[in-house]
Short mmCIF file of C-alpha atoms in Angstrom, two decimals:
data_model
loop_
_atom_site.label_atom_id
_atom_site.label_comp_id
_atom_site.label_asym_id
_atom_site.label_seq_id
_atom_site.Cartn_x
_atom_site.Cartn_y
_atom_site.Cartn_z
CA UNK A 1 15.07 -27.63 43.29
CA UNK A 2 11.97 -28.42 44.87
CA UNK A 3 9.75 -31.26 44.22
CA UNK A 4 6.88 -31.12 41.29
CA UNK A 5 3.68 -32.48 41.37
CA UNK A 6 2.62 -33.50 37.54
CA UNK A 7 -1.01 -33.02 36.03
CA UNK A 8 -2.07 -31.62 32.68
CA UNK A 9 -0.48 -28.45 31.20
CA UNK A 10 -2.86 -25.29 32.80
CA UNK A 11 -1.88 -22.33 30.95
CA UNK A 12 -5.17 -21.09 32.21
CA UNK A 13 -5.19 -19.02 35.58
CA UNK A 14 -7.77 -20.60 37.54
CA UNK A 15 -6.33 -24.25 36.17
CA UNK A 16 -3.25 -22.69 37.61
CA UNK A 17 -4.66 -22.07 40.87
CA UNK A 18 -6.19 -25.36 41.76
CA UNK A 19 -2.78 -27.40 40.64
CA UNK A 20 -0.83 -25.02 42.91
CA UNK A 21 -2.81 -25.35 46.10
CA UNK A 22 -2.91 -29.77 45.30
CA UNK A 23 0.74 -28.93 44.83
CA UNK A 24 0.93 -27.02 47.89
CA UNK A 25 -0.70 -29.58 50.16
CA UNK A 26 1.55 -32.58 48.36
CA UNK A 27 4.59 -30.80 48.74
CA UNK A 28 3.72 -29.89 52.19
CA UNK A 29 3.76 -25.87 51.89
CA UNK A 30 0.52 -25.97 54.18
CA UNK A 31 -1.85 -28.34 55.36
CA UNK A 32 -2.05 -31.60 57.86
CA UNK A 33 0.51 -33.48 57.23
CA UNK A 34 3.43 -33.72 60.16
CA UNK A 35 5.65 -30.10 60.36
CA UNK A 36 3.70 -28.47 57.04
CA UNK A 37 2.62 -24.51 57.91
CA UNK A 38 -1.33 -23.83 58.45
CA UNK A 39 -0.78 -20.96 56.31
CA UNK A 40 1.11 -19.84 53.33
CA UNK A 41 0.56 -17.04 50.85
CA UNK A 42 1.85 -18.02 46.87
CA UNK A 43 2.37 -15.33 43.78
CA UNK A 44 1.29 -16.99 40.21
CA UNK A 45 4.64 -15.80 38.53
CA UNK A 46 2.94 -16.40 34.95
CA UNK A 47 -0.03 -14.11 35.95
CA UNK A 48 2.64 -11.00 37.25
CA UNK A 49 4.38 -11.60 33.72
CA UNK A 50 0.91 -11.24 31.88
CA UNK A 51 -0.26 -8.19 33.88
CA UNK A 52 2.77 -6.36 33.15
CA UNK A 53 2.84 -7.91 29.59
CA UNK A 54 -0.72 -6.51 29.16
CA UNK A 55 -0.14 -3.34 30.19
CA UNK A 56 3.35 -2.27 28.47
CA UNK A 57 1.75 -3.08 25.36
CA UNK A 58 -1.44 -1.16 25.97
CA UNK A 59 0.61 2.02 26.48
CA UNK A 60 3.05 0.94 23.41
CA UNK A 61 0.00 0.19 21.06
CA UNK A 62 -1.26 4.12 21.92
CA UNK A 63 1.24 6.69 22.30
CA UNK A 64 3.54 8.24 19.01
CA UNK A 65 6.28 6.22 18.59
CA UNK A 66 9.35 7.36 20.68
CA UNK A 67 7.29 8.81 23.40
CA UNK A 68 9.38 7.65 26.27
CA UNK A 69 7.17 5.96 28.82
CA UNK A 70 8.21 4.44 32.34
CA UNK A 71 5.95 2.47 33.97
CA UNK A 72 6.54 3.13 37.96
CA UNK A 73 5.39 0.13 40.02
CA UNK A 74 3.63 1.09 43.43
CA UNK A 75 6.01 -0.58 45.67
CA UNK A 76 3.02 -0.21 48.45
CA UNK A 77 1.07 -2.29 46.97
CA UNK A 78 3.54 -5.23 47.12
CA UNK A 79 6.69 -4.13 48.89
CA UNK A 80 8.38 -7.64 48.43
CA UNK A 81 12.11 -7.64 46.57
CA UNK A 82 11.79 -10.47 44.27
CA UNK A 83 8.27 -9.03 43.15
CA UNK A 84 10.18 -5.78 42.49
CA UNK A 85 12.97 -7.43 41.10
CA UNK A 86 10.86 -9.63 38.38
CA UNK A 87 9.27 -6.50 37.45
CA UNK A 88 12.47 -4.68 37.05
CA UNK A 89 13.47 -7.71 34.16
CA UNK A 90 9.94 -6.77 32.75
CA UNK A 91 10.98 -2.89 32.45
CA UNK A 92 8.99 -1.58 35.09
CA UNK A 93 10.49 0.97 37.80
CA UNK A 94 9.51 1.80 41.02
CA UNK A 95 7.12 4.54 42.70
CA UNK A 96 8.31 4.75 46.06
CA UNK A 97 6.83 6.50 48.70
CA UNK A 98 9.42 6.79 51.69
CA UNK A 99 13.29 5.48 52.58
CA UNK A 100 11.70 1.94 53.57
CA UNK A 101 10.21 1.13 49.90
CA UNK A 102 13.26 3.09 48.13
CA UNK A 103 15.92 0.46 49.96
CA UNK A 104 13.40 -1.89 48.46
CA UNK A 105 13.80 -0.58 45.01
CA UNK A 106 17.42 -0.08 45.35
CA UNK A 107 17.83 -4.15 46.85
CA UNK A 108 15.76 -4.95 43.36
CA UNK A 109 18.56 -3.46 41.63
CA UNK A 110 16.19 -0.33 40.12
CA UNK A 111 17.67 2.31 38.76
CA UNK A 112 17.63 5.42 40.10
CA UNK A 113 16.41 6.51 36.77
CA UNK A 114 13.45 4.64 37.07
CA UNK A 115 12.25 5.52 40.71
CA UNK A 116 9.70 8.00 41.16
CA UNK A 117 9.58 9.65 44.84
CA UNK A 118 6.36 10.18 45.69
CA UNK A 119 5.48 11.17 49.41
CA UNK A 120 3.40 13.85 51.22
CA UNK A 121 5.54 14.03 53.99
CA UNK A 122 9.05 13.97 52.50
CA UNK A 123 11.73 14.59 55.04
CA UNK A 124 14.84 17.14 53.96
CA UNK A 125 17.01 14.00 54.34
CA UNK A 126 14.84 12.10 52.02
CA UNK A 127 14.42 14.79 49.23
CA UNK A 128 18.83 15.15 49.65
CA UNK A 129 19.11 11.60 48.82
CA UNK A 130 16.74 11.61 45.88
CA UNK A 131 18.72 14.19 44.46
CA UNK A 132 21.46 12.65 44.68
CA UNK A 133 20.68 9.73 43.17
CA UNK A 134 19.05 10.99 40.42
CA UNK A 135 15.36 10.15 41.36
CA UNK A 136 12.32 11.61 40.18
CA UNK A 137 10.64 13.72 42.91
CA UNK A 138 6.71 14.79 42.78
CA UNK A 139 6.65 18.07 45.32
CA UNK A 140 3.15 17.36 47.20
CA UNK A 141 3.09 21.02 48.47
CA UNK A 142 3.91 24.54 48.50
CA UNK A 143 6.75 24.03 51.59
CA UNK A 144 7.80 20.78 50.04
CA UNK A 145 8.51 23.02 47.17
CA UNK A 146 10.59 25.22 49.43
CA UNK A 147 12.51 23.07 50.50
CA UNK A 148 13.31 22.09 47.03
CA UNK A 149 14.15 25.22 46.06
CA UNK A 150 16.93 25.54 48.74
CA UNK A 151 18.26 22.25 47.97
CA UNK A 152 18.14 22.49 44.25
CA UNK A 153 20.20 26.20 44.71
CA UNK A 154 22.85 24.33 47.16
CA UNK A 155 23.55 21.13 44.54
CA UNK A 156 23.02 20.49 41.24
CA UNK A 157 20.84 17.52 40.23
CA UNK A 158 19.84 14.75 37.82
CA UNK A 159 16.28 14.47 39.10
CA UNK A 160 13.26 15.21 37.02
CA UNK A 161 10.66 17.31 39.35
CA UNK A 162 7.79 18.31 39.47
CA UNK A 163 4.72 18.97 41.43
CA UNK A 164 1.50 16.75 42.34
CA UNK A 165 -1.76 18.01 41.77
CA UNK A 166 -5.60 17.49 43.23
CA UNK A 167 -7.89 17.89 40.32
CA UNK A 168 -10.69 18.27 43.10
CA UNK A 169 -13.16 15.89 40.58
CA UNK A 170 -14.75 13.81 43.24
CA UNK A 171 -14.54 10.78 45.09
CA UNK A 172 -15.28 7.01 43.97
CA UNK A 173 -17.30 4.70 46.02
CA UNK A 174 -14.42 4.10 48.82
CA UNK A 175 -13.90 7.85 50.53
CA UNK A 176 -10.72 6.62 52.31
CA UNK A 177 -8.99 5.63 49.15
CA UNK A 178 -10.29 8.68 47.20
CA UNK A 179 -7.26 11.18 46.50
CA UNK A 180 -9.16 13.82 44.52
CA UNK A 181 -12.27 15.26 46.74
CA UNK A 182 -12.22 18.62 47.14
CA UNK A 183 -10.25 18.19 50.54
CA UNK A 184 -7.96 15.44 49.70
CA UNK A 185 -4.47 15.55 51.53
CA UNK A 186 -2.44 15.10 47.95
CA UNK A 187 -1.16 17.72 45.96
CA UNK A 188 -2.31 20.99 45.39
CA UNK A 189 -5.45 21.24 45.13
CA UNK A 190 -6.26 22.93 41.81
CA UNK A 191 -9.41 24.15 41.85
CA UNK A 192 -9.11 26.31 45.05
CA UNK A 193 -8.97 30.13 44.59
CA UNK A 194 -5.72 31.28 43.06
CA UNK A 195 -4.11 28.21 43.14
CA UNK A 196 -4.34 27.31 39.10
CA UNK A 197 -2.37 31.08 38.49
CA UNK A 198 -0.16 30.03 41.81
CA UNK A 199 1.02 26.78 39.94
CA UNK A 200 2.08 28.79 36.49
CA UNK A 201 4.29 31.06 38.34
CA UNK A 202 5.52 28.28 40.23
CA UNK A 203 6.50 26.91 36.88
CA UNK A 204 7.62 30.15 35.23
CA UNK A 205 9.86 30.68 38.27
CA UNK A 206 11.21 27.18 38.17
CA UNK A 207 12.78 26.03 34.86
CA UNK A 208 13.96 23.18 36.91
CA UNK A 209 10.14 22.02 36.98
CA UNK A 210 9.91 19.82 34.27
CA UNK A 211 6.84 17.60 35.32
CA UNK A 212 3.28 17.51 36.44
CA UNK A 213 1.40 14.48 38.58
CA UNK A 214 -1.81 13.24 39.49
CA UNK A 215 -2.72 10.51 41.54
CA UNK A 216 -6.14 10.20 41.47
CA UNK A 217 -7.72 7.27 40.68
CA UNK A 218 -7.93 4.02 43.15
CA UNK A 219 -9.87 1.09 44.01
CA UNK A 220 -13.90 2.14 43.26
CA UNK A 221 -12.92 5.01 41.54
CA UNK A 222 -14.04 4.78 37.78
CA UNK A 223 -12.36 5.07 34.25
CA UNK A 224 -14.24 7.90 33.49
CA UNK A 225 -13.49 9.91 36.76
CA UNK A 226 -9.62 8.98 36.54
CA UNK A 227 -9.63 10.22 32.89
CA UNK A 228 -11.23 13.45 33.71
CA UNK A 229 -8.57 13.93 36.24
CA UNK A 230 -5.81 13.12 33.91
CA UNK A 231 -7.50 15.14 31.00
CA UNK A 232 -6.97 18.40 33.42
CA UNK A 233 -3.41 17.33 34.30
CA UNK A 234 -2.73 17.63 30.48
CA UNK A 235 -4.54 21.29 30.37
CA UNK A 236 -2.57 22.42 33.05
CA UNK A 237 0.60 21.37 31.26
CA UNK A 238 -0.39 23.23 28.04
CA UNK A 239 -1.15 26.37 29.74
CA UNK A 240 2.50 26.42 31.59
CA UNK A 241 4.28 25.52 28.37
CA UNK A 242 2.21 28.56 26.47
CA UNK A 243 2.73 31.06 29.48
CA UNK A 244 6.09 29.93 29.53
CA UNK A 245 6.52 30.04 25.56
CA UNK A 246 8.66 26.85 25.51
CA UNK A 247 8.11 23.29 26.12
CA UNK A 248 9.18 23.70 29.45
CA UNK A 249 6.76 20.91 30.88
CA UNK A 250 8.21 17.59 29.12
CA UNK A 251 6.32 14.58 30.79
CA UNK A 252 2.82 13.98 32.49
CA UNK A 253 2.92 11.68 35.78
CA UNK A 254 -0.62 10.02 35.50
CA UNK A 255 -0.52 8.23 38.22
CA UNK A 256 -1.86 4.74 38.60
CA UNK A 257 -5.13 3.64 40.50
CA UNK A 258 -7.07 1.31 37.93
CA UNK A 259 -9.43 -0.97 39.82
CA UNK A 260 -9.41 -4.40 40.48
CA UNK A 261 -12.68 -7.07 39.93
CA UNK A 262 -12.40 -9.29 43.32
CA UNK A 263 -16.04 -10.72 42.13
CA UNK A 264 -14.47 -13.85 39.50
CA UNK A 265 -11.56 -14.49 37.89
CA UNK A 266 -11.97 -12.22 35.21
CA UNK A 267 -9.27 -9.22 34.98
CA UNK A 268 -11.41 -6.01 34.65
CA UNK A 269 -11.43 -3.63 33.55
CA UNK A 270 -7.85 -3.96 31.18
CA UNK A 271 -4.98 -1.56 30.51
CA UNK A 272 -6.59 -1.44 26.86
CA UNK A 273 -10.20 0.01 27.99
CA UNK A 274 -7.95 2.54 30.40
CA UNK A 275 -5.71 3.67 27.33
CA UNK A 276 -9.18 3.93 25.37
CA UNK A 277 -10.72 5.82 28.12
CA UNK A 278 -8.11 8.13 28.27
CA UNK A 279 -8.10 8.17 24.39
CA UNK A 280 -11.45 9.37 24.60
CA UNK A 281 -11.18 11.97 27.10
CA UNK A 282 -7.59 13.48 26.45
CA UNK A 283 -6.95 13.15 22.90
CA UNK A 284 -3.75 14.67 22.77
CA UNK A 285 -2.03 12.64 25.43
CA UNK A 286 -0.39 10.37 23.49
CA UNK A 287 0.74 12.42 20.87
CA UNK A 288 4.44 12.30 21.49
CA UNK A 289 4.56 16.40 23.18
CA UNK A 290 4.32 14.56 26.27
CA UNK A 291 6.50 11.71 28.02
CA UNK A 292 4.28 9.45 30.44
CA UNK A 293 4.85 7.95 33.94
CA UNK A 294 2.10 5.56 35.43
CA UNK A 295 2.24 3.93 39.22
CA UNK A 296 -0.26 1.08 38.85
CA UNK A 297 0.49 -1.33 41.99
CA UNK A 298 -2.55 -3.30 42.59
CA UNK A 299 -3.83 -4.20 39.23
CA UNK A 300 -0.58 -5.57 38.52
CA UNK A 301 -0.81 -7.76 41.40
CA UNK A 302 -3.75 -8.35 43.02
CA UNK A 303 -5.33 -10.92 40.68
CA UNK A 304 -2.27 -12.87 40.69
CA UNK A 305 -1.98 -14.13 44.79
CA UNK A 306 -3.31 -16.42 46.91
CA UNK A 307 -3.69 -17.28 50.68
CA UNK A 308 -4.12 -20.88 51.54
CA UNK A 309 -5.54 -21.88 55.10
CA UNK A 310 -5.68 -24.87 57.07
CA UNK A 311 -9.22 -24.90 58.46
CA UNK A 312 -8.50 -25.62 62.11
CA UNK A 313 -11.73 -26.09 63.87
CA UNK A 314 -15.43 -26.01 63.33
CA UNK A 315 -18.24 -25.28 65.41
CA UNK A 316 -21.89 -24.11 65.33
CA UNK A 317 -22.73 -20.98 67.41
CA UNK A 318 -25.82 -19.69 67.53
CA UNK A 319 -27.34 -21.85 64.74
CA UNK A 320 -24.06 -20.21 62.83
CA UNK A 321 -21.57 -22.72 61.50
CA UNK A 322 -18.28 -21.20 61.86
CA UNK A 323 -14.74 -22.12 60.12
CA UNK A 324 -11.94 -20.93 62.61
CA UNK A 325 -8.70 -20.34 60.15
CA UNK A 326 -5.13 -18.95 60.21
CA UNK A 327 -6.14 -16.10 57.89
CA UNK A 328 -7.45 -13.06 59.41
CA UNK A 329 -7.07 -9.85 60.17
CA UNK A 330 -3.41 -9.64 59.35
CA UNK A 331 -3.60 -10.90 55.91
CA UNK A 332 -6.64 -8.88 54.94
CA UNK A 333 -7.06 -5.93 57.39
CA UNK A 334 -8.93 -3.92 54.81
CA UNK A 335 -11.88 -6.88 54.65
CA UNK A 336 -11.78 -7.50 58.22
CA UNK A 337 -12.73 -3.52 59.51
CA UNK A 338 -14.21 -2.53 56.16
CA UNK A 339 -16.21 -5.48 54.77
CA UNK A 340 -18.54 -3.94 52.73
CA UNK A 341 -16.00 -2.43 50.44
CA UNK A 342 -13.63 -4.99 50.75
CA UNK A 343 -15.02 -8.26 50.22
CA UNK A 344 -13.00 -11.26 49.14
CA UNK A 345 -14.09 -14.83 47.46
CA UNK A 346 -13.42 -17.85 49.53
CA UNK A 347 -12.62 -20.80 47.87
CA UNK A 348 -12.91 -24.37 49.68
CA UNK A 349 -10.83 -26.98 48.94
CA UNK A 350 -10.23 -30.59 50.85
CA UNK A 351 -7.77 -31.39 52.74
CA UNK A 352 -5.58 -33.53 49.36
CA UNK A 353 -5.87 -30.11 48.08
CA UNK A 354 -8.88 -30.37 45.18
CA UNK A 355 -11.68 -28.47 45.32
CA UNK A 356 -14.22 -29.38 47.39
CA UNK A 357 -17.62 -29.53 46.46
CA UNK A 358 -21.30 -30.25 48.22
CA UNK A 359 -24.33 -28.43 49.38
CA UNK A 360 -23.90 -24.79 50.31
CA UNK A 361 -23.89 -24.42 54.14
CA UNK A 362 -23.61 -20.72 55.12
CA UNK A 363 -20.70 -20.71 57.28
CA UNK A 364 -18.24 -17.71 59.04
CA UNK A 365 -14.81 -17.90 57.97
CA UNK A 366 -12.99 -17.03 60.77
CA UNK A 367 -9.61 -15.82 61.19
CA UNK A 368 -6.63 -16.54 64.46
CA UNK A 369 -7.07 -12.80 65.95
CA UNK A 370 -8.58 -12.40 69.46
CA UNK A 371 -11.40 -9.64 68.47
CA UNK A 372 -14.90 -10.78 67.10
CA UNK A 373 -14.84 -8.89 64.17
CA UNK A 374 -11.60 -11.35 62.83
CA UNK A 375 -14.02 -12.35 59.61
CA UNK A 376 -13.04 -12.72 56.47
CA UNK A 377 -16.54 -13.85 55.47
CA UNK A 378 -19.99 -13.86 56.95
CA UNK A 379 -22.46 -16.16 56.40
CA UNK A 380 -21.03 -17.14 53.14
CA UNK A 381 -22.49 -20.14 51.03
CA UNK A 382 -19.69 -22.71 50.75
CA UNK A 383 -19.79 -26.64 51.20
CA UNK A 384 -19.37 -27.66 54.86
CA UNK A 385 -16.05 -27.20 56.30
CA UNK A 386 -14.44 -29.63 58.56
CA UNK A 387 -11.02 -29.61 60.15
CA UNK A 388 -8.22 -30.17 57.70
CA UNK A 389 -9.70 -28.42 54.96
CA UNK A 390 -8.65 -25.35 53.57
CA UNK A 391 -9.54 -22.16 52.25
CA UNK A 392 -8.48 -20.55 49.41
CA UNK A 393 -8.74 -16.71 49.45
CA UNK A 394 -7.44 -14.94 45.92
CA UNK A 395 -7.13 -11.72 44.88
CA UNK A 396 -4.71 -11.02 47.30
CA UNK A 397 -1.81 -10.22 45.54
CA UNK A 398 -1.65 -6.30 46.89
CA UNK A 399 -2.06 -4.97 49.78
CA UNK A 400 -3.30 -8.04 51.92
CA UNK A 401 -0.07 -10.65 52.80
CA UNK A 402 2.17 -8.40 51.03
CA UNK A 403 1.57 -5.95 53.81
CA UNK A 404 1.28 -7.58 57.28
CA UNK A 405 -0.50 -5.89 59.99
CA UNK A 406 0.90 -7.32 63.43
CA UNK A 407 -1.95 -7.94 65.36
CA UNK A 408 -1.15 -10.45 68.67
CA UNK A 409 1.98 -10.87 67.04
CA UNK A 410 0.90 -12.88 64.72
CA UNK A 411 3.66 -13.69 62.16
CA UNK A 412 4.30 -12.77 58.29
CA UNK A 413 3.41 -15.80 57.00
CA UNK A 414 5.88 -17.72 54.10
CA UNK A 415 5.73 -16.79 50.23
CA UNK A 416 5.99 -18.82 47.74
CA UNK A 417 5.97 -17.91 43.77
CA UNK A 418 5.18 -20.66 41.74
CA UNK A 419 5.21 -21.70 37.89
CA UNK A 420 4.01 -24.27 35.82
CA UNK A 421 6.05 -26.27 34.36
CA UNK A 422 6.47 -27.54 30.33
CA UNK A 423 5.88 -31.25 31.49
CA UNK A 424 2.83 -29.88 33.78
CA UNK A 425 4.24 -29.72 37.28
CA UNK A 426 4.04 -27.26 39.79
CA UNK A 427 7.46 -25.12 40.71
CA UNK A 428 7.36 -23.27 44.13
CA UNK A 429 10.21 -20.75 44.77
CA UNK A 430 10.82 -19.34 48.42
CA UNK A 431 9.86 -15.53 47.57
CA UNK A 432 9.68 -14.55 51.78
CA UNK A 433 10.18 -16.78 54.56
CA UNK A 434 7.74 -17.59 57.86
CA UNK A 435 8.86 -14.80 60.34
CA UNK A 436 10.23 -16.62 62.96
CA UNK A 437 9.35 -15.92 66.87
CA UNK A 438 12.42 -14.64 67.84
CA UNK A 439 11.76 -12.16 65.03
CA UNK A 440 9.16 -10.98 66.79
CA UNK A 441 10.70 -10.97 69.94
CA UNK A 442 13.11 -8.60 68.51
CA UNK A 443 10.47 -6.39 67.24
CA UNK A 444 9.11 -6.07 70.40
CA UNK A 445 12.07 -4.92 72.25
CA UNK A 446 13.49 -8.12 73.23
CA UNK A 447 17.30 -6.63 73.41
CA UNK A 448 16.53 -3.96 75.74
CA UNK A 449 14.64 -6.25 77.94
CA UNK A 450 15.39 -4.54 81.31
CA UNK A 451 15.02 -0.98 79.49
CA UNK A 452 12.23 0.08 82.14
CA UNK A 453 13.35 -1.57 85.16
#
């Protein structure tokens, strides 16, 4: 068991936070002292339980009672095993959108009957295997659905399926992450000519087709513009199950995609104002006619991780103090080339691990990539840096560490979940481990060495 370092009971996240990284630094996770990492990424394990908490009873609290519901986490947004795994003891599933994130799942020990395929580029060897398993498969297009029929004709098969749909509502304020503009790659896109009467006969030739899905809310994309496109979803649905004079459409895929705050601590907006918001706009949604699916994946996580950074050097260039780290670009590739819509807090702390406090000094917080744009901040008020320091950057729960972009071959850095502890300690548990070089040498084709010779 590893060490603990004791202080006062911190229920509280942010209290959390601070005794991990003095914890960290005295346990010698990261920081100066003699064989500790510069860098090392750790998952509040009390936050993850709270998130999913929060939301399982938000959904509980609105629908009829027995409506099933099966909350799909977005493996993308933190494709690590034990993450999956404590979610699976929480009674999540997984959304899964390829083989690599459905070995994940199936490592976890999910259930088949709580995966959700979702893909727009399914191979026929993937949709086989679903089907064979028993997994849930949303068709993204009119081939995809093809190939479904020939397979469905050739085996029978356990899987719920249905087909995803573009409500065509509009975009939020981050166009790359926006799946429902009018020329969005998901789904079918529902508002084009003839494609609303194309999906009913779809349906009405298909009594396989039990489900619908949308997708389209994500990062900058409000409640009110997700709810609109979930609110059509469930008008669709009605119309099939009329045309088809049966109830032939049994459960709504809604998708996940509610936004994260990465301006404070605070965890905004909740899974209580999104069930209200789509209270408000579909009223019949949780009525019971309709199982539910959701796919959140990064407001379940984000909030609740944490790179910590040795500050290695400091210099002034230009008249422009600048904090050279070992987070960067691979960490948070999202901040580094799109800043603007990205843009994470920095918090300092000293090198025994407490925060650190003085006069602002705007300073650059540099990360380890060779390419000038390596930033994770610019110009950014903080109390002067020196060597030995580090840098706190949270938030990054999903889709930062959790997905490492290999840049100079930098490494996946180590992951550690922690907890608090009754008497007030600090736990850490080993979640990934530092990639080690000949990893990487591997990776690059080390075995076949001579290959081009």
């Amino acid at each position: 068991m590893a060490a603990e370092t004791h202080a006062m009971d911190a229920p509280d996240a942010t209290a959390r936070r601070d005794l991990a990284v003095r914890a960290a630094v005295e346990q010698g996770l990261v920081g100066g002292a003699e064989g500790a990492p510069p860098l090392v990424c750790l998952l509040d394990v009390a936050g993850i339980r709270a998130s999913a908490a929060a939301l399982t009873a938000a959904f509980a609290a609105a629908v009829a009672p027995g409506t099933p519901v099966l909350h799909a986490f977005a493996v993308k947004a933190c494709p690590l095993v034990p993450v999956l795994r404590l979610l699976a003891e929480l009674g999540l599933g997984c959304e899964v959108a390829g083989p690599g994130e459905l070995a994940l799942a199936r490592a976890a020990g999910v259930e088949p009957q709580r995966t959700v395929l979702d893909s727009p580029a399914k191979t026929v060897a993937e949709l086989r295997e679903a089907l064979a398993l028993g997994i849930a498969v949303n068709a993204d297009n009119r081939q995809e659905l093809d190939r479904l029929d020939e397979l469905v004709a050739g085996a029978p098969t356990r899987s719920p399926l249905g087909i995803r749909i573009n409500p065509q509502t509009g975009a939020g304020t981050i166009d790359a992450l926006s799946t429902a503009t009018a020329t969005s790659k998901f789904g079918i896109a529902l508002r084009d000519p003839g494609a609303r009467e194309w999906l009913v006969r779809a349906y009405l030739d298909r009594p396989w087709l039990t489900r619908l899905h949308i997708h389209s809310g994500s990062q900058g994309v409000p409640l009110s513009l997700i709810a609109e496109g979930v609110r059509d979803l469930h008008a669709l649905a009605e119309e099939i199950n009329t045309a088809a004079g049966r109830r032939q459409v049994d459960t709504l895929d809604i998708g996940g995609g509610l936004p994260v705050n990465f301006a404070s601590d605070a965890e905004t907006p909740t899974y209580a104002q999104y069930a209200a918001a789509l209270r408000e706009a579909v009223p019949a949604l949780f009525g019971g006619r309709y199982g539910l699916v959701t796919e959140f994946g990064r407001s379940l996580l984000a909030k609740h991780g944490l790179a910590l950074s040795r500050v290695e050097y400091t210099k002034t260039t230009g008249g422009r103090r600048i904090a050279l780290t070992h987070a960067g670009v691979q960490l948070a590739t999202r901040t580094v080339y799109a800043p603007a819509a990205w843009p994470l807090r920095i918090l300092p702390y000293d090198a025994k691990g407490a925060p650190k406090t003085g006069p602002p000094v705007p300073q650059d917080i540099a990360g380890p990539a060779c390419f000038a744009g390596d930033l994770l901040a610019t110009a950014r008020d903080l109390p002067e840096l020196a060597p030995g320091d580090l840098i706190a950057v949270p938030d990054t729960g999903a889709y930062f560490f959790t997905a490492h972009y290999g840049y100079n071959s930098l490494p996946r850095p180590p992951v550690h979940g922690f907890r608090t502890t009754p008497a007030g300690g600090t736990r850490f548990t080993p979640v990934r481990p530092a990639q080690p070089p000949a990893s990487l040498v591997t990776e690059a084709g080390g075995d076949f060495r001579d290959a081009l010779l």
